[in-house]
mmCIF file of C-alpha atoms in Angstrom:
data_model
loop_
_atom_site.group_PDB
_atom_site.id
_atom_site.type_symbol
_atom_site.label_atom_id
_atom_site.label_comp_id
_atom_site.label_asym_id
_atom_site.label_seq_id
_atom_site.Cartn_x
_atom_site.Cartn_y
_atom_site.Cartn_z
ATOM 1 C CA THR A 1 -10.324 4.585 76.505
ATOM 2 C CA ALA A 2 -9.350 8.137 77.280
ATOM 3 C CA GLY A 3 -10.780 11.030 75.291
ATOM 4 C CA ARG A 4 -8.742 13.320 73.110
ATOM 5 C CA ASP A 5 -6.134 15.337 75.060
ATOM 6 C CA ALA A 6 -7.079 13.450 78.205
ATOM 7 C CA GLY A 7 -4.579 13.507 80.991
ATOM 8 C CA ARG A 8 -4.157 11.666 84.206
ATOM 9 C CA ARG A 9 -6.143 13.165 87.072
ATOM 10 C CA PHE A 10 -5.768 12.297 90.707
ATOM 11 C CA LEU A 11 -8.651 12.776 93.069
ATOM 12 C CA GLY A 12 -7.841 14.135 96.478
ATOM 13 C CA ASP A 13 -8.101 12.035 99.582
ATOM 14 C CA PRO A 14 -7.741 12.888 103.260
ATOM 15 C CA TRP A 15 -3.965 12.437 103.023
ATOM 16 C CA SER A 16 -3.302 14.552 99.920
ATOM 17 C CA ASP A 17 -3.277 17.825 101.826
ATOM 18 C CA ARG A 18 -0.727 16.438 104.283
ATOM 19 C CA LEU A 19 1.687 15.234 101.596
ATOM 20 C CA LYS A 20 3.758 18.428 101.746
ATOM 21 C CA ASP A 21 4.277 17.869 105.482
ATOM 22 C CA ASN A 22 6.150 14.650 104.760
ATOM 23 C CA VAL A 23 8.278 15.698 101.802
ATOM 24 C CA VAL A 24 11.813 16.622 102.761
ATOM 25 C CA GLY A 25 14.340 18.974 101.240
ATOM 26 C CA LEU A 26 14.861 22.701 100.962
ATOM 27 C CA GLU A 27 12.479 23.352 98.069
ATOM 28 C CA ALA A 28 9.631 21.280 99.503
ATOM 29 C CA GLY A 29 10.084 22.803 102.940
ATOM 30 C CA PHE A 30 10.300 26.290 101.511
ATOM 31 C CA GLU A 31 7.115 25.788 99.499
ATOM 32 C CA ARG A 32 5.295 24.496 102.595
ATOM 33 C CA ALA A 33 6.469 27.435 104.722
ATOM 34 C CA VAL A 34 5.451 29.974 102.060
ATOM 35 C CA ASP A 35 2.023 28.322 101.816
ATOM 36 C CA LEU A 36 1.610 28.678 105.581
ATOM 37 C CA LEU A 37 2.641 32.335 105.433
ATOM 38 C CA GLU A 38 0.233 33.069 102.575
ATOM 39 C CA GLN A 39 -2.606 31.308 104.423
ATOM 40 C CA GLY A 40 -2.074 33.538 107.456
ATOM 41 C CA HIS A 41 -0.538 30.854 109.693
ATOM 42 C CA THR A 42 2.326 33.198 110.508
ATOM 43 C CA ALA A 43 3.628 31.614 113.708
ATOM 44 C CA GLU A 44 3.648 28.162 112.121
ATOM 45 C CA ALA A 45 5.348 29.576 109.014
ATOM 46 C CA ALA A 46 8.004 31.229 111.176
ATOM 47 C CA ARG A 47 8.722 27.901 112.876
ATOM 48 C CA ALA A 48 8.951 26.185 109.465
ATOM 49 C CA PHE A 49 11.370 28.828 108.176
ATOM 50 C CA GLU A 50 13.407 28.541 111.384
ATOM 51 C CA ARG A 51 13.742 24.766 110.861
ATOM 52 C CA LEU A 52 14.794 25.362 107.254
ATOM 53 C CA ASN A 53 17.297 27.981 108.363
ATOM 54 C CA GLU A 54 18.807 25.505 110.829
ATOM 55 C CA SER A 55 18.978 22.746 108.209
ATOM 56 C CA TYR A 56 20.146 24.964 105.337
ATOM 57 C CA PRO A 57 22.117 27.839 106.857
ATOM 58 C CA GLY A 58 22.918 30.646 104.482
ATOM 59 C CA ASP A 59 19.889 30.247 102.216
ATOM 60 C CA VAL A 60 19.009 33.921 101.741
ATOM 61 C CA ARG A 61 15.451 33.243 100.504
ATOM 62 C CA THR A 62 14.712 31.326 103.684
ATOM 63 C CA MET A 63 16.296 34.008 105.838
ATOM 64 C CA CYS A 64 14.326 36.808 104.144
ATOM 65 C CA ASN A 65 11.055 34.953 104.492
ATOM 66 C CA LEU A 66 11.809 34.153 108.121
ATOM 67 C CA GLY A 67 12.359 37.888 108.554
ATOM 68 C CA ILE A 68 9.012 38.619 106.913
ATOM 69 C CA ALA A 69 7.260 36.136 109.204
ATOM 70 C CA ARG A 70 8.911 37.638 112.277
ATOM 71 C CA ALA A 71 7.940 41.142 111.164
ATOM 72 C CA ARG A 72 4.316 40.033 110.775
ATOM 73 C CA LEU A 73 4.536 38.702 114.323
ATOM 74 C CA ARG A 74 5.851 42.161 115.317
ATOM 75 C CA ASP A 75 9.186 40.651 116.373
ATOM 76 C CA PHE A 76 11.262 43.392 114.781
ATOM 77 C CA THR A 77 14.369 42.611 116.823
ATOM 78 C CA GLY A 78 14.290 38.996 115.613
ATOM 79 C CA ASP A 79 13.569 40.228 112.097
ATOM 80 C CA MET A 80 16.618 42.523 112.098
ATOM 81 C CA SER A 81 18.759 39.780 113.584
ATOM 82 C CA ILE A 82 18.022 37.339 110.756
ATOM 83 C CA LEU A 83 18.227 40.002 108.027
ATOM 84 C CA ASP A 84 21.574 41.245 109.326
ATOM 85 C CA ALA A 85 22.760 37.632 109.385
ATOM 86 C CA ALA A 86 21.711 37.274 105.718
ATOM 87 C CA LEU A 87 23.891 40.167 104.553
ATOM 88 C CA PRO A 88 27.235 38.302 104.641
ATOM 89 C CA TYR A 89 25.726 35.576 102.445
ATOM 90 C CA ASP A 90 24.456 38.020 99.823
ATOM 91 C CA ALA A 91 25.092 41.715 100.439
ATOM 92 C CA ASN A 92 23.798 42.412 96.919
ATOM 93 C CA SER A 93 20.325 41.013 97.558
ATOM 94 C CA GLY A 94 17.789 43.745 96.975
ATOM 95 C CA LEU A 95 15.249 41.650 98.887
ATOM 96 C CA VAL A 96 17.370 41.685 102.048
ATOM 97 C CA HIS A 97 17.720 45.474 101.864
ATOM 98 C CA VAL A 98 13.991 45.991 101.141
ATOM 99 C CA ASN A 99 13.077 43.935 104.197
ATOM 100 C CA ARG A 100 15.720 45.624 106.347
ATOM 101 C CA ALA A 101 14.383 49.058 105.339
ATOM 102 C CA ALA A 102 10.808 48.090 106.223
ATOM 103 C CA CYS A 103 11.888 46.633 109.551
ATOM 104 C CA LEU A 104 14.051 49.620 110.450
ATOM 105 C CA LEU A 105 11.173 51.956 109.638
ATOM 106 C CA ALA A 106 8.845 49.904 111.859
ATOM 107 C CA MET A 107 11.444 50.272 114.625
ATOM 108 C CA ASP A 108 11.436 54.069 114.014
ATOM 109 C CA ARG A 109 15.093 54.008 112.933
ATOM 110 C CA LYS A 110 14.382 56.272 109.969
ATOM 111 C CA GLY A 111 17.944 57.258 109.074
ATOM 112 C CA GLU A 112 19.075 53.643 108.835
ATOM 113 C CA ALA A 113 15.855 52.757 107.007
ATOM 114 C CA LEU A 114 16.588 55.403 104.385
ATOM 115 C CA VAL A 115 20.091 54.021 103.792
ATOM 116 C CA ALA A 116 18.721 50.476 103.439
ATOM 117 C CA ALA A 117 15.901 51.628 101.123
ATOM 118 C CA GLU A 118 18.305 53.536 98.883
ATOM 119 C CA GLU A 119 20.525 50.452 98.703
ATOM 120 C CA ALA A 120 17.502 48.311 97.807
ATOM 121 C CA VAL A 121 16.620 50.628 94.913
ATOM 122 C CA ARG A 122 20.243 50.682 93.750
ATOM 123 C CA LEU A 123 20.444 46.887 93.774
ATOM 124 C CA ALA A 124 16.949 46.209 92.429
ATOM 125 C CA PRO A 125 15.894 49.194 90.288
ATOM 126 C CA ASP A 126 13.248 47.143 88.448
ATOM 127 C CA VAL A 127 11.582 45.755 91.588
ATOM 128 C CA ALA A 128 8.400 47.564 92.584
ATOM 129 C CA GLN A 129 8.700 46.634 96.260
ATOM 130 C CA ALA A 130 12.087 48.371 96.500
ATOM 131 C CA HIS A 131 10.583 51.649 95.271
ATOM 132 C CA PHE A 132 7.468 51.193 97.404
ATOM 133 C CA VAL A 133 9.442 50.780 100.623
ATOM 134 C CA HIS A 134 11.768 53.598 99.588
ATOM 135 C CA GLY A 135 8.725 55.813 99.066
ATOM 136 C CA GLY A 136 7.354 54.936 102.481
ATOM 137 C CA VAL A 137 10.658 55.765 104.138
ATOM 138 C CA LEU A 138 10.915 59.054 102.239
ATOM 139 C CA LEU A 139 7.409 59.998 103.364
ATOM 140 C CA ALA A 140 8.324 59.120 106.955
ATOM 141 C CA VAL A 141 11.359 61.415 106.898
ATOM 142 C CA GLY A 142 9.331 64.289 105.456
ATOM 143 C CA GLU A 143 10.404 64.049 101.817
ATOM 144 C CA ARG A 144 6.855 64.031 100.413
ATOM 145 C CA ALA A 145 7.582 64.844 96.757
ATOM 146 C CA ALA A 146 10.329 62.227 96.480
ATOM 147 C CA GLY A 147 8.221 59.694 98.389
ATOM 148 C CA VAL A 148 5.227 60.178 96.113
ATOM 149 C CA GLU A 149 7.439 59.802 93.045
ATOM 150 C CA ALA A 150 8.989 56.597 94.407
ATOM 151 C CA ILE A 151 5.528 55.121 95.008
ATOM 152 C CA ARG A 152 4.422 56.172 91.518
ATOM 153 C CA THR A 153 7.470 54.357 90.149
ATOM 154 C CA ALA A 154 6.495 51.261 92.139
ATOM 155 C CA ALA A 155 2.955 51.454 90.711
ATOM 156 C CA ARG A 156 4.337 51.681 87.159
ATOM 157 C CA LEU A 157 6.616 48.689 87.762
ATOM 158 C CA ASP A 158 3.831 46.521 89.201
ATOM 159 C CA PRO A 159 0.384 47.830 88.264
ATOM 160 C CA ASN A 160 -1.234 44.655 89.660
ATOM 161 C CA ASP A 161 -0.058 45.098 93.260
ATOM 162 C CA ALA A 162 -3.147 46.175 95.190
ATOM 163 C CA ALA A 163 -1.263 47.670 98.157
ATOM 164 C CA ILE A 164 0.955 49.794 95.931
ATOM 165 C CA ALA A 165 -2.012 50.942 93.829
ATOM 166 C CA ALA A 166 -4.006 51.874 96.935
ATOM 167 C CA GLN A 167 -1.129 53.876 98.381
ATOM 168 C CA ALA A 168 -0.524 55.643 95.051
ATOM 169 C CA ARG A 169 -4.234 56.577 94.844
ATOM 170 C CA ALA A 170 -4.237 57.794 98.445
ATOM 171 C CA LEU A 171 -1.254 60.039 97.776
ATOM 172 C CA GLU A 172 -2.856 61.469 94.625
ATOM 173 C CA ASN A 173 -5.943 62.492 96.639
ATOM 174 C CA PRO A 174 -4.638 63.719 99.990
#
């Protein structure tokens, strides 16, 4: 008999880790691609997101994450291409504008990056990443005081984000 509050437990086998590879559908595929991205298998994640984007065109989450994967591969032209393609599906997505701003800044297109970052903050005022990217763009265009304040705002919104906290500390102690 099972003990009190006992639940069913499955022990792993050599095939358990490969189960996600064989499950179909947008959510399962998306989860698998995100896992690959988080594990540092960026090229494989990009291919997985590309397959999802082909099978489920117009899914903005997939498009944004494909953009992130391409940016990590330093394919900023491909990143901008997919992020620009995502805009008609959801022009009000703060995530699209955050990623566009980061990509434009990486491409040294600071004026366009500032416009995208300001739009991201307007659309997602409670999202730390929007303020963080906005702060980075402001610093890049020479607006130090405004950039520092934007990064402080990001740190207040998400005190657990290590990258934001590190940048905020670095700016406090120049």
